[in-house]
Amino acid sequence: MTEIVEELPRLAPIMKKLLQEHILVGPTLTHVSVATITSHHQQLIHQEARRLVRQYWPEHWFARPAIQPYYQKVVATNAMIDAITSTAAFYAHLRLGQSGLEGSMILVASKLLETSMKRYSPETVFALAFLVNAYDDYQAIQYYQPMLVTDFVSGQYHRPWASYPLEEECKLILDYGVAEWVSSSDRLSIRLTKKGEDHLKEFQAFLQETGFLEKRAALNRFAGFGQMEDYDEIMNRLSNAKELRAALLKNARLQPNMHVLELGCGTGMLTLDAGLYKKVGLFGQITAIDPSLGMLNRAMKKPYSGASVKFLQATAEELPFESNTFDAAVGFLFLHFTDIPQALREIHRVCKPGAWLTTIYGLQFPQTEPFLEEWLAPIFQQSRSMSKDSVDRMPKEDTIRNILSTLECTYEEVTLEPVEILGKTYEIDQIIRFWFQAGNFFEPFMRNLPWKAQQDLIQQLTERGYRIREKYGEEGMIQHHPGQFLQARVIKSTC
């Protein structure tokens, strides 16, 4: 019988296609409360999951040996519950801006999964959905091992979003031989076997290479920013962002009557508060995009008069515009949240020849400031012990230059200059929320921890922050974060 790890090369392109189609076969919006699910709607989700399993997973498939748990009915049903919930939450919250899940959206999500089963085969979709849950399970067992069975079954340590107990999953993991009993304690515990450790590595590499882990991080970030009602206040209080936005506009080479694309507009602080719309005059036009519908909704409530401003939900990696549409492109603190090569390619595509791209973005967190190194020591030290290259997802000083050098015949007259982003980090609760809930800056490190370990670390860093403030004082907690100013001119000539 074929091992699921042997199927990974076949499954990889299908996972990528499903992610592009926004079919989320595993838990994604896991770190923010994006939707209130009533008991009635939870029952509907379970009902639809059972229907999909009953209709697309014939009973004879369950007659396989117990050592092959991937095709067991309970795992398939649980996986479909998570897939329906995640897909419905994505469309309800991040596409429609709804605070809760309606029955109609649950049925839409179920139908989308059903369509995918018909297109790619039911077995493929079930296998992918199981794989994501298995990754979360195996990661938790490895981190806590030996892990108490009661902790695993409750799901509170690694899958608190699960609306079902994990007894059967625990049994199947043991039957399949990826975990084993530990009898050294009077309380039952389990740990990964060599087979389980190997599968965890294979699953992690698969989810990394197919983009699932990055997709999960991005969706949590979009939702986190969308829920940050005090984002404007935090940005104005915690940094020199106002001065940097003014400098960006001063150097952006904007002219009256231009049609300008603004990327990562957020709540409209550059668009409206800083006066981007004024730069293009009464007959100019601003098209401002952001992936967070919550932030866009707040931007659209701000009053202004002057140029035409259109707010639109979109990502920099997938711009919904015709080629050669814009006279210029600008953005403030957005590029480091994107797939940078893809974003630069898309910006080049939608801009006219000669258009200028101007932006400021952050670089990697410095480990040279004493207060910051002491505060974030649990992350920095664990990262070194795990031989991780970087604890955060920010670009390095030479990242953008290196990327531009690979994008031939796209940009010329490139200017890269250092800027300093000042962070007033002494508002501990706000900055922790900004770093971990919204910005998700340390996600490359945090993804190596199960859910509860992440929450415990955030709590630990919050408590450390207050002790650091007592030691260094407010003036000693000004973060001098490195950033870069980028300006480049779009060219469309063939090479």
Tab-separated table of C-alpha atoms in Angstrom:
chain	number	residue	atom	x	y	z
A	1	MET	CA	0.000	0.000	0.000
A	2	THR	CA	1.357	3.401	-1.004
A	3	GLU	CA	2.618	5.634	1.809
A	4	ILE	CA	1.259	9.168	1.765
A	5	VAL	CA	4.826	10.527	1.779
A	6	GLU	CA	5.355	8.746	-1.536
A	7	GLU	CA	2.363	10.637	-2.906
A	8	LEU	CA	3.693	14.094	-2.022
A	9	PRO	CA	5.219	14.845	-5.463
A	10	ARG	CA	1.845	14.123	-7.066
A	11	LEU	CA	-0.060	16.111	-4.448
A	12	ALA	CA	2.172	19.214	-4.546
A	13	PRO	CA	0.879	20.838	-7.780
A	14	ILE	CA	-2.705	20.195	-6.700
A	15	MET	CA	-2.139	21.868	-3.330
A	16	LYS	CA	-0.732	24.901	-5.161
A	17	LYS	CA	-3.775	25.039	-7.438
A	18	LEU	CA	-6.185	24.789	-4.505
A	19	LEU	CA	-4.410	27.650	-2.727
A	20	GLN	CA	-4.630	29.769	-5.878
A	21	GLU	CA	-8.350	28.992	-6.022
A	22	HIS	CA	-8.716	29.894	-2.298
A	23	ILE	CA	-9.820	26.382	-1.409
A	24	LEU	CA	-8.346	25.959	2.062
A	25	VAL	CA	-8.011	22.258	2.777
A	26	GLY	CA	-6.569	22.807	6.250
A	27	PRO	CA	-6.990	25.164	9.201
A	28	THR	CA	-5.744	28.608	8.165
A	29	LEU	CA	-7.345	31.428	10.152
A	30	THR	CA	-6.109	29.871	13.373
A	31	HIS	CA	-4.627	32.728	15.396
A	32	VAL	CA	-7.391	35.315	15.201
A	33	SER	CA	-11.060	35.077	16.033
A	34	VAL	CA	-12.411	35.880	12.600
A	35	ALA	CA	-15.890	34.519	12.882
A	36	THR	CA	-18.496	33.739	15.482
A	37	ILE	CA	-19.934	30.310	14.747
A	38	THR	CA	-23.256	29.542	16.367
A	39	SER	CA	-24.095	26.019	17.469
A	40	HIS	CA	-26.627	25.832	14.638
A	41	HIS	CA	-24.013	26.718	12.037
A	42	GLN	CA	-21.487	24.385	13.651
A	43	GLN	CA	-24.009	21.589	13.220
A	44	LEU	CA	-24.389	22.575	9.573
A	45	ILE	CA	-20.608	22.390	9.077
A	46	HIS	CA	-20.514	18.903	10.624
A	47	GLN	CA	-23.504	17.869	8.526
A	48	GLU	CA	-21.844	19.007	5.298
A	49	ALA	CA	-18.568	17.321	6.253
A	50	ARG	CA	-20.361	14.027	6.848
A	51	ARG	CA	-22.202	14.434	3.539
A	52	LEU	CA	-18.977	14.906	1.602
A	53	VAL	CA	-17.415	11.865	3.244
A	54	ARG	CA	-20.522	9.749	2.740
A	55	GLN	CA	-20.930	10.791	-0.895
A	56	TYR	CA	-17.330	10.860	-2.074
A	57	TRP	CA	-15.604	8.301	0.105
A	58	PRO	CA	-17.254	4.896	-0.542
A	59	GLU	CA	-17.502	2.522	2.384
A	60	HIS	CA	-15.197	-0.071	0.824
A	61	TRP	CA	-12.336	2.417	1.120
A	62	PHE	CA	-12.605	2.071	4.901
A	63	ALA	CA	-12.026	-1.659	4.790
A	64	ARG	CA	-8.271	-1.108	4.527
A	65	PRO	CA	-5.945	-2.328	7.298
A	66	ALA	CA	-5.824	-0.346	10.520
A	67	ILE	CA	-2.190	0.567	9.856
A	68	GLN	CA	-3.387	2.909	7.080
A	69	PRO	CA	-5.231	5.628	9.033
A	70	TYR	CA	-5.206	8.206	6.261
A	71	TYR	CA	-8.362	6.734	4.844
A	72	GLN	CA	-10.282	6.268	8.051
A	73	LYS	CA	-13.687	7.859	8.154
A	74	VAL	CA	-13.208	9.834	11.343
A	75	VAL	CA	-10.054	11.505	10.045
A	76	ALA	CA	-11.704	12.303	6.740
A	77	THR	CA	-14.722	13.846	8.470
A	78	ASN	CA	-12.618	15.891	10.868
A	79	ALA	CA	-10.483	17.135	7.999
A	80	MET	CA	-13.574	18.196	6.053
A	81	ILE	CA	-14.920	20.068	9.084
A	82	ASP	CA	-11.722	22.114	9.195
A	83	ALA	CA	-11.642	22.620	5.430
A	84	ILE	CA	-15.247	23.845	5.278
A	85	THR	CA	-14.743	26.119	8.286
A	86	SER	CA	-11.522	27.653	6.946
A	87	THR	CA	-12.828	28.179	3.428
A	88	ALA	CA	-16.095	29.670	4.693
A	89	ALA	CA	-14.263	31.943	7.157
A	90	PHE	CA	-11.922	33.134	4.401
A	91	TYR	CA	-14.746	34.229	2.121
A	92	ALA	CA	-16.968	35.569	4.904
A	93	HIS	CA	-14.337	37.568	6.760
A	94	LEU	CA	-11.607	38.408	4.265
A	95	ARG	CA	-13.768	38.775	1.163
A	96	LEU	CA	-17.133	40.002	2.462
A	97	GLY	CA	-16.150	41.575	5.780
A	98	GLN	CA	-18.695	39.585	7.783
A	99	SER	CA	-18.089	39.062	11.496
A	100	GLY	CA	-19.826	35.705	11.627
A	101	LEU	CA	-20.454	32.693	9.434
A	102	GLU	CA	-23.822	32.475	7.739
A	103	GLY	CA	-25.358	29.249	6.577
A	104	SER	CA	-25.153	30.318	2.946
A	105	MET	CA	-21.380	30.793	3.169
A	106	ILE	CA	-20.943	27.375	4.787
A	107	LEU	CA	-22.854	25.807	1.907
A	108	VAL	CA	-20.748	27.747	-0.609
A	109	ALA	CA	-17.560	26.454	1.021
A	110	SER	CA	-18.890	22.898	0.965
A	111	LYS	CA	-19.782	23.253	-2.711
A	112	LEU	CA	-16.321	24.595	-3.552
A	113	LEU	CA	-14.716	21.589	-1.866
A	114	GLU	CA	-17.099	19.276	-3.678
A	115	THR	CA	-16.149	20.857	-7.002
A	116	SER	CA	-12.480	20.371	-6.171
A	117	MET	CA	-13.110	16.698	-5.417
A	118	LYS	CA	-14.671	16.244	-8.827
A	119	ARG	CA	-11.804	18.091	-10.496
A	120	TYR	CA	-8.843	16.548	-8.659
A	121	SER	CA	-10.403	13.344	-7.204
A	122	PRO	CA	-11.897	12.922	-3.718
A	123	GLU	CA	-8.935	10.882	-2.496
A	124	THR	CA	-6.544	13.718	-3.353
A	125	VAL	CA	-8.536	16.381	-1.508
A	126	PHE	CA	-9.005	14.152	1.539
A	127	ALA	CA	-5.298	13.303	1.597
A	128	LEU	CA	-4.308	16.981	1.493
A	129	ALA	CA	-6.776	17.896	4.219
A	130	PHE	CA	-5.535	15.086	6.413
A	131	LEU	CA	-1.912	16.020	5.790
A	132	VAL	CA	-2.347	19.515	7.237
A	133	ASN	CA	-3.983	18.194	10.405
A	134	ALA	CA	-1.335	15.482	10.696
A	135	TYR	CA	1.390	18.127	10.490
A	136	ASP	CA	-0.143	20.050	13.400
A	137	ASP	CA	-0.543	16.802	15.365
A	138	TYR	CA	2.992	15.536	14.796
A	139	GLN	CA	4.536	18.937	15.486
A	140	ALA	CA	2.806	19.118	18.876
A	141	ILE	CA	3.823	15.592	19.854
A	142	GLN	CA	7.437	16.300	18.943
A	143	TYR	CA	7.502	19.622	20.798
A	144	TYR	CA	5.963	18.340	24.025
A	145	GLN	CA	7.142	14.750	23.874
A	146	PRO	CA	6.338	12.832	25.762
A	147	MET	CA	2.936	14.484	25.314
A	148	LEU	CA	0.128	13.585	27.678
A	149	VAL	CA	-2.655	11.802	25.842
A	150	THR	CA	-5.221	13.958	27.626
A	151	ASP	CA	-3.510	17.089	26.288
A	152	PHE	CA	-3.439	15.701	22.764
A	153	VAL	CA	-7.044	14.569	22.806
A	154	SER	CA	-8.292	17.913	24.129
A	155	GLY	CA	-6.680	19.712	21.193
A	156	GLN	CA	-6.030	22.738	23.395
A	157	TYR	CA	-2.274	22.517	22.926
A	158	HIS	CA	-2.217	22.458	19.135
A	159	ARG	CA	-5.680	22.574	17.549
A	160	PRO	CA	-7.970	24.606	19.830
A	161	TRP	CA	-10.106	25.556	16.845
A	162	ALA	CA	-11.183	21.915	16.400
A	163	SER	CA	-14.870	21.438	17.168
A	164	TYR	CA	-14.433	17.722	17.796
A	165	PRO	CA	-12.366	15.550	20.178
A	166	LEU	CA	-9.191	13.886	18.920
A	167	GLU	CA	-9.484	10.429	20.528
A	168	GLU	CA	-9.782	8.602	17.217
A	169	GLU	CA	-6.945	10.584	15.681
A	170	CYS	CA	-4.730	9.614	18.608
A	171	LYS	CA	-5.616	5.948	18.132
A	172	LEU	CA	-4.959	6.091	14.408
A	173	ILE	CA	-1.602	7.796	14.884
A	174	LEU	CA	-0.575	5.001	17.239
A	175	ASP	CA	-1.942	2.282	14.946
A	176	TYR	CA	-0.056	3.702	12.001
A	177	GLY	CA	3.214	3.630	13.894
A	178	VAL	CA	4.109	7.324	13.799
A	179	ALA	CA	3.762	7.560	17.590
A	180	GLU	CA	4.218	5.168	20.483
A	181	TRP	CA	3.202	4.880	24.112
A	182	VAL	CA	5.497	6.138	26.847
A	183	SER	CA	5.001	4.158	30.042
A	184	SER	CA	7.489	5.888	32.330
A	185	SER	CA	4.751	7.912	33.988
A	186	ASP	CA	1.539	7.047	35.757
A	187	ARG	CA	-0.208	9.225	33.181
A	188	LEU	CA	-0.389	7.970	29.609
A	189	SER	CA	1.859	9.827	27.181
A	190	ILE	CA	2.945	9.456	23.566
A	191	ARG	CA	5.989	10.402	21.533
A	192	LEU	CA	6.911	10.269	17.866
A	193	THR	CA	8.660	7.245	16.478
A	194	LYS	CA	11.451	7.522	13.918
A	195	LYS	CA	8.782	7.080	11.272
A	196	GLY	CA	6.768	9.928	12.777
A	197	GLU	CA	9.791	12.231	12.870
A	198	ASP	CA	10.540	11.442	9.228
A	199	HIS	CA	6.933	12.097	8.222
A	200	LEU	CA	6.909	15.395	10.119
A	201	LYS	CA	9.968	16.564	8.179
A	202	GLU	CA	8.394	15.485	4.893
A	203	PHE	CA	5.081	17.188	5.701
A	204	GLN	CA	6.779	20.399	6.819
A	205	ALA	CA	8.864	20.563	3.645
A	206	PHE	CA	5.755	19.878	1.555
A	207	LEU	CA	3.675	22.600	3.234
A	208	GLN	CA	6.574	25.025	2.966
A	209	GLU	CA	7.307	24.351	-0.703
A	210	THR	CA	3.670	24.411	-1.802
A	211	GLY	CA	3.097	27.738	-0.046
A	212	PHE	CA	0.532	26.535	2.476
A	213	LEU	CA	2.432	27.754	5.537
A	214	GLU	CA	3.000	31.164	3.963
A	215	LYS	CA	-0.661	31.330	2.928
A	216	ARG	CA	-1.730	30.545	6.490
A	217	ALA	CA	0.609	33.254	7.815
A	218	ALA	CA	-0.628	35.805	5.276
A	219	LEU	CA	-4.309	35.173	5.994
A	220	ASN	CA	-3.748	35.479	9.731
A	221	ARG	CA	-1.875	38.727	9.095
A	222	PHE	CA	-4.659	40.145	6.890
A	223	ALA	CA	-7.255	39.250	9.502
A	224	GLY	CA	-5.095	40.561	12.343
A	225	PHE	CA	-4.615	43.943	10.707
A	226	GLY	CA	-8.323	44.046	9.893
A	227	GLN	CA	-9.238	43.577	13.551
A	228	MET	CA	-6.819	46.233	14.792
A	229	GLU	CA	-9.272	49.064	15.321
A	230	ASP	CA	-6.581	51.266	16.873
A	231	TYR	CA	-4.066	50.780	14.039
A	232	ASP	CA	-3.828	54.493	13.208
A	233	GLU	CA	-3.242	55.381	16.845
A	234	ILE	CA	-0.564	52.723	17.219
A	235	MET	CA	1.283	53.774	14.076
A	236	ASN	CA	1.248	57.425	15.092
A	237	ARG	CA	2.260	56.768	18.696
A	238	LEU	CA	4.785	54.027	18.251
A	239	SER	CA	6.884	55.243	15.313
A	240	ASN	CA	8.058	58.115	13.112
A	241	ALA	CA	5.750	56.849	10.375
A	242	LYS	CA	4.187	60.284	9.836
A	243	GLU	CA	7.556	61.825	8.969
A	244	LEU	CA	8.485	58.896	6.727
A	245	ARG	CA	5.199	59.119	4.817
A	246	ALA	CA	5.833	62.812	4.205
A	247	ALA	CA	9.343	62.056	2.932
A	248	LEU	CA	7.980	59.332	0.667
A	249	LEU	CA	5.484	61.687	-0.957
A	250	LYS	CA	8.083	64.427	-1.321
A	251	ASN	CA	10.335	62.131	-3.352
A	252	ALA	CA	7.737	60.114	-5.269
A	253	ARG	CA	7.881	62.159	-8.541
A	254	LEU	CA	4.109	62.512	-8.655
A	255	GLN	CA	2.426	65.011	-10.964
A	256	PRO	CA	-1.103	66.408	-11.328
A	257	ASN	CA	-3.529	64.323	-13.408
A	258	MET	CA	-1.623	61.075	-12.842
A	259	HIS	CA	-3.338	57.756	-12.192
A	260	VAL	CA	-1.390	56.391	-9.215
A	261	LEU	CA	-1.451	52.897	-7.744
A	262	GLU	CA	-0.993	52.753	-3.979
A	263	LEU	CA	-0.090	49.338	-2.593
A	264	GLY	CA	-0.837	48.289	0.976
A	265	CYS	CA	-2.933	51.384	1.657
A	266	GLY	CA	-4.280	50.026	4.959
A	267	THR	CA	-6.561	52.565	6.627
A	268	GLY	CA	-5.636	55.302	4.159
A	269	MET	CA	-2.951	57.009	6.217
A	270	LEU	CA	-0.806	57.706	3.138
A	271	THR	CA	-3.760	58.049	0.785
A	272	LEU	CA	-5.739	60.570	2.798
A	273	ASP	CA	-4.050	61.604	6.056
A	274	ALA	CA	-0.649	62.269	4.465
A	275	GLY	CA	-2.238	63.780	1.358
A	276	LEU	CA	-1.331	61.419	-1.481
A	277	TYR	CA	-4.581	62.333	-3.207
A	278	LYS	CA	-3.578	66.001	-3.228
A	279	LYS	CA	-0.446	65.238	-5.236
A	280	VAL	CA	-2.429	64.293	-8.339
A	281	GLY	CA	-4.777	67.288	-8.257
A	282	LEU	CA	-8.481	67.534	-8.944
A	283	PHE	CA	-8.306	65.527	-12.157
A	284	GLY	CA	-5.921	62.839	-10.984
A	285	GLN	CA	-6.871	59.416	-9.719
A	286	ILE	CA	-5.678	57.181	-6.890
A	287	THR	CA	-6.355	53.446	-6.867
A	288	ALA	CA	-5.484	52.204	-3.390
A	289	ILE	CA	-5.339	48.478	-2.678
A	290	ASP	CA	-4.966	46.382	0.456
A	291	PRO	CA	-5.671	42.711	1.240
A	292	SER	CA	-7.424	43.553	4.538
A	293	LEU	CA	-11.087	44.396	4.056
A	294	GLY	CA	-11.318	45.577	7.662
A	295	MET	CA	-8.669	48.230	7.072
A	296	LEU	CA	-10.213	49.279	3.761
A	297	ASN	CA	-13.580	49.765	5.432
A	298	ARG	CA	-11.997	52.156	7.925
A	299	ALA	CA	-10.198	53.997	5.130
A	300	MET	CA	-13.436	54.524	3.228
A	301	LYS	CA	-15.018	56.203	6.255
A	302	LYS	CA	-12.421	58.983	6.300
A	303	PRO	CA	-13.557	62.301	4.810
A	304	TYR	CA	-11.618	63.979	1.994
A	305	SER	CA	-12.240	66.175	-1.029
A	306	GLY	CA	-10.267	66.363	-4.212
A	307	ALA	CA	-8.969	63.699	-6.559
A	308	SER	CA	-10.872	60.536	-7.283
A	309	VAL	CA	-9.856	57.815	-4.821
A	310	LYS	CA	-10.882	54.201	-5.271
A	311	PHE	CA	-10.226	51.660	-2.514
A	312	LEU	CA	-10.043	48.049	-3.636
A	313	GLN	CA	-9.283	44.742	-1.968
A	314	ALA	CA	-6.340	43.087	-3.706
A	315	THR	CA	-2.840	41.801	-3.106
A	316	ALA	CA	0.367	43.094	-4.653
A	317	GLU	CA	1.110	39.616	-5.990
A	318	GLU	CA	-2.127	39.430	-7.983
A	319	LEU	CA	-3.122	42.891	-9.192
A	320	PRO	CA	-6.559	42.921	-10.892
A	321	PHE	CA	-5.634	45.528	-13.506
A	322	GLU	CA	-4.783	45.618	-17.188
A	323	SER	CA	-1.169	46.016	-18.198
A	324	ASN	CA	0.143	49.585	-18.596
A	325	THR	CA	-2.602	51.144	-16.458
A	326	PHE	CA	-0.763	53.375	-13.969
A	327	ASP	CA	1.495	56.411	-14.272
A	328	ALA	CA	3.200	55.725	-10.930
A	329	ALA	CA	3.155	53.308	-7.997
A	330	VAL	CA	3.760	54.060	-4.328
A	331	GLY	CA	3.474	52.181	-1.072
A	332	PHE	CA	4.468	52.578	2.553
A	333	LEU	CA	5.601	49.632	4.680
A	334	PHE	CA	3.969	47.029	2.455
A	335	LEU	CA	6.721	45.359	0.415
A	336	HIS	CA	8.149	43.294	3.282
A	337	PHE	CA	4.750	41.607	3.716
A	338	THR	CA	4.672	40.331	0.137
A	339	ASP	CA	6.217	37.709	-2.066
A	340	ILE	CA	8.679	40.385	-3.183
A	341	PRO	CA	9.718	39.043	-6.617
A	342	GLN	CA	6.110	38.403	-7.611
A	343	ALA	CA	4.979	41.795	-6.297
A	344	LEU	CA	7.690	43.610	-8.264
A	345	ARG	CA	6.748	41.695	-11.415
A	346	GLU	CA	3.078	42.593	-11.024
A	347	ILE	CA	3.818	46.256	-10.315
A	348	HIS	CA	5.969	46.339	-13.450
A	349	ARG	CA	3.171	44.774	-15.494
A	350	VAL	CA	0.436	47.213	-14.499
A	351	CYS	CA	2.595	50.360	-14.731
A	352	LYS	CA	3.235	52.289	-17.928
A	353	PRO	CA	6.748	52.616	-19.344
A	354	GLY	CA	8.567	55.362	-17.457
A	355	ALA	CA	6.412	55.076	-14.341
A	356	TRP	CA	8.238	55.419	-11.042
A	357	LEU	CA	7.860	52.949	-8.184
A	358	THR	CA	8.595	54.573	-4.820
A	359	THR	CA	8.339	52.821	-1.484
A	360	ILE	CA	9.751	52.498	2.016
A	361	TYR	CA	9.900	49.123	3.745
A	362	GLY	CA	11.413	47.551	6.827
A	363	LEU	CA	14.427	45.257	7.029
A	364	GLN	CA	15.169	42.431	9.435
A	365	PHE	CA	14.869	43.018	13.160
A	366	PRO	CA	18.208	44.201	14.572
A	367	GLN	CA	19.848	42.095	17.266
A	368	THR	CA	22.229	44.859	18.325
A	369	GLU	CA	20.054	47.020	20.587
A	370	PRO	CA	20.538	45.809	24.187
A	371	PHE	CA	16.938	46.275	25.331
A	372	LEU	CA	15.545	44.547	22.250
A	373	GLU	CA	17.990	41.654	22.350
A	374	GLU	CA	17.198	41.121	26.025
A	375	TRP	CA	13.460	41.411	25.448
A	376	LEU	CA	13.341	39.036	22.476
A	377	ALA	CA	16.017	36.683	23.818
A	378	PRO	CA	13.619	33.687	23.908
A	379	ILE	CA	13.168	34.050	20.144
A	380	PHE	CA	16.750	34.913	19.230
A	381	GLN	CA	18.253	32.147	21.390
A	382	GLN	CA	15.843	29.421	20.283
A	383	SER	CA	16.341	30.457	16.676
A	384	ARG	CA	20.100	30.026	17.004
A	385	SER	CA	19.661	26.620	18.633
A	386	MET	CA	17.408	25.565	15.749
A	387	SER	CA	19.985	26.906	13.226
A	388	LYS	CA	17.395	29.223	11.747
A	389	ASP	CA	18.700	31.825	9.322
A	390	SER	CA	16.172	34.436	10.306
A	391	VAL	CA	13.641	34.906	13.076
A	392	ASP	CA	11.475	37.252	11.040
A	393	ARG	CA	10.166	37.515	7.499
A	394	MET	CA	11.739	40.876	6.695
A	395	PRO	CA	14.203	41.329	3.813
A	396	LYS	CA	17.912	41.763	4.377
A	397	GLU	CA	19.833	44.864	3.301
A	398	ASP	CA	20.783	43.374	-0.080
A	399	THR	CA	17.567	41.397	-0.713
A	400	ILE	CA	15.809	43.902	-2.977
A	401	ARG	CA	18.929	44.704	-4.980
A	402	ASN	CA	19.528	41.003	-5.576
A	403	ILE	CA	15.919	40.442	-6.612
A	404	LEU	CA	15.962	43.375	-9.030
A	405	SER	CA	19.129	42.014	-10.609
A	406	THR	CA	17.220	38.852	-11.533
A	407	LEU	CA	14.254	40.759	-13.016
A	408	GLU	CA	15.889	41.700	-16.286
A	409	CYS	CA	14.432	44.484	-18.425
A	410	THR	CA	11.949	45.616	-15.774
A	411	TYR	CA	13.404	48.499	-13.760
A	412	GLU	CA	16.209	51.007	-14.237
A	413	GLU	CA	17.647	54.022	-12.404
A	414	VAL	CA	17.296	52.113	-9.155
A	415	THR	CA	17.885	54.044	-5.939
A	416	LEU	CA	18.244	52.208	-2.634
A	417	GLU	CA	18.899	54.292	0.452
A	418	PRO	CA	18.823	53.441	4.158
A	419	VAL	CA	16.122	54.921	6.356
A	420	GLU	CA	15.541	54.604	10.069
A	421	ILE	CA	12.164	53.584	11.425
A	422	LEU	CA	11.829	54.654	15.031
A	423	GLY	CA	9.670	52.452	17.214
A	424	LYS	CA	8.463	53.628	20.618
A	425	THR	CA	8.144	50.160	22.043
A	426	TYR	CA	7.372	51.045	25.652
A	427	GLU	CA	3.600	50.602	25.131
A	428	ILE	CA	4.044	46.901	25.802
A	429	ASP	CA	0.586	45.492	25.097
A	430	GLN	CA	0.186	47.510	21.913
A	431	ILE	CA	3.570	46.632	20.476
A	432	ILE	CA	3.171	42.930	21.280
A	433	ARG	CA	-0.214	42.959	19.563
A	434	PHE	CA	1.288	44.767	16.577
A	435	TRP	CA	4.277	42.410	16.312
A	436	PHE	CA	2.421	39.131	16.771
A	437	GLN	CA	-1.291	39.577	16.018
A	438	ALA	CA	-1.206	42.003	13.118
A	439	GLY	CA	2.244	42.169	11.572
A	440	ASN	CA	3.046	38.530	12.330
A	441	PHE	CA	6.670	39.609	11.944
A	442	PHE	CA	8.234	36.573	13.603
A	443	GLU	CA	6.177	33.990	11.732
A	444	PRO	CA	9.171	32.092	10.223
A	445	PHE	CA	10.209	31.295	13.791
A	446	MET	CA	6.742	30.963	15.325
A	447	ARG	CA	5.560	28.420	12.765
A	448	ASN	CA	7.951	25.927	14.356
A	449	LEU	CA	5.906	26.004	17.573
A	450	PRO	CA	2.480	24.448	18.184
A	451	TRP	CA	-0.373	26.806	18.961
A	452	LYS	CA	-0.184	26.813	22.773
A	453	ALA	CA	3.588	27.189	22.754
A	454	GLN	CA	3.137	30.279	20.604
A	455	GLN	CA	0.595	31.746	23.004
A	456	ASP	CA	2.836	30.935	25.981
A	457	LEU	CA	5.778	32.641	24.286
A	458	ILE	CA	3.729	35.757	23.537
A	459	GLN	CA	2.652	35.905	27.185
A	460	GLN	CA	6.257	35.431	28.282
A	461	LEU	CA	7.409	38.255	25.991
A	462	THR	CA	4.662	40.520	27.328
A	463	GLU	CA	5.817	39.944	30.905
A	464	ARG	CA	9.462	40.398	29.886
A	465	GLY	CA	8.501	43.652	28.179
A	466	TYR	CA	7.262	45.180	31.413
A	467	ARG	CA	10.441	44.122	33.202
A	468	ILE	CA	12.533	45.586	30.376
A	469	ARG	CA	10.638	48.866	30.669
A	470	GLU	CA	11.381	49.025	34.387
A	471	LYS	CA	15.067	48.446	33.660
A	472	TYR	CA	15.590	50.729	30.651
A	473	GLY	CA	12.795	53.280	31.033
A	474	GLU	CA	10.697	54.636	28.188
A	475	GLU	CA	13.537	56.616	26.603
A	476	GLY	CA	15.700	53.503	26.589
A	477	MET	CA	13.116	51.571	24.572
A	478	ILE	CA	13.242	53.526	21.327
A	479	GLN	CA	13.834	50.949	18.622
A	480	HIS	CA	16.017	52.075	15.716
A	481	HIS	CA	14.708	49.707	13.080
A	482	PRO	CA	16.546	49.615	9.743
A	483	GLY	CA	14.564	50.275	6.602
A	484	GLN	CA	15.111	51.127	2.959
A	485	PHE	CA	13.858	53.680	0.483
A	486	LEU	CA	13.421	52.234	-3.006
A	487	GLN	CA	12.797	54.139	-6.190
A	488	ALA	CA	13.001	52.631	-9.654
A	489	ARG	CA	11.723	53.498	-13.131
A	490	VAL	CA	9.682	50.986	-15.102
A	491	ILE	CA	11.038	50.008	-18.508
A	492	LYS	CA	9.236	47.852	-21.053
A	493	SER	CA	11.955	47.379	-23.662
A	494	THR	CA	12.921	43.890	-24.784
A	495	CYS	CA	16.403	42.632	-23.998
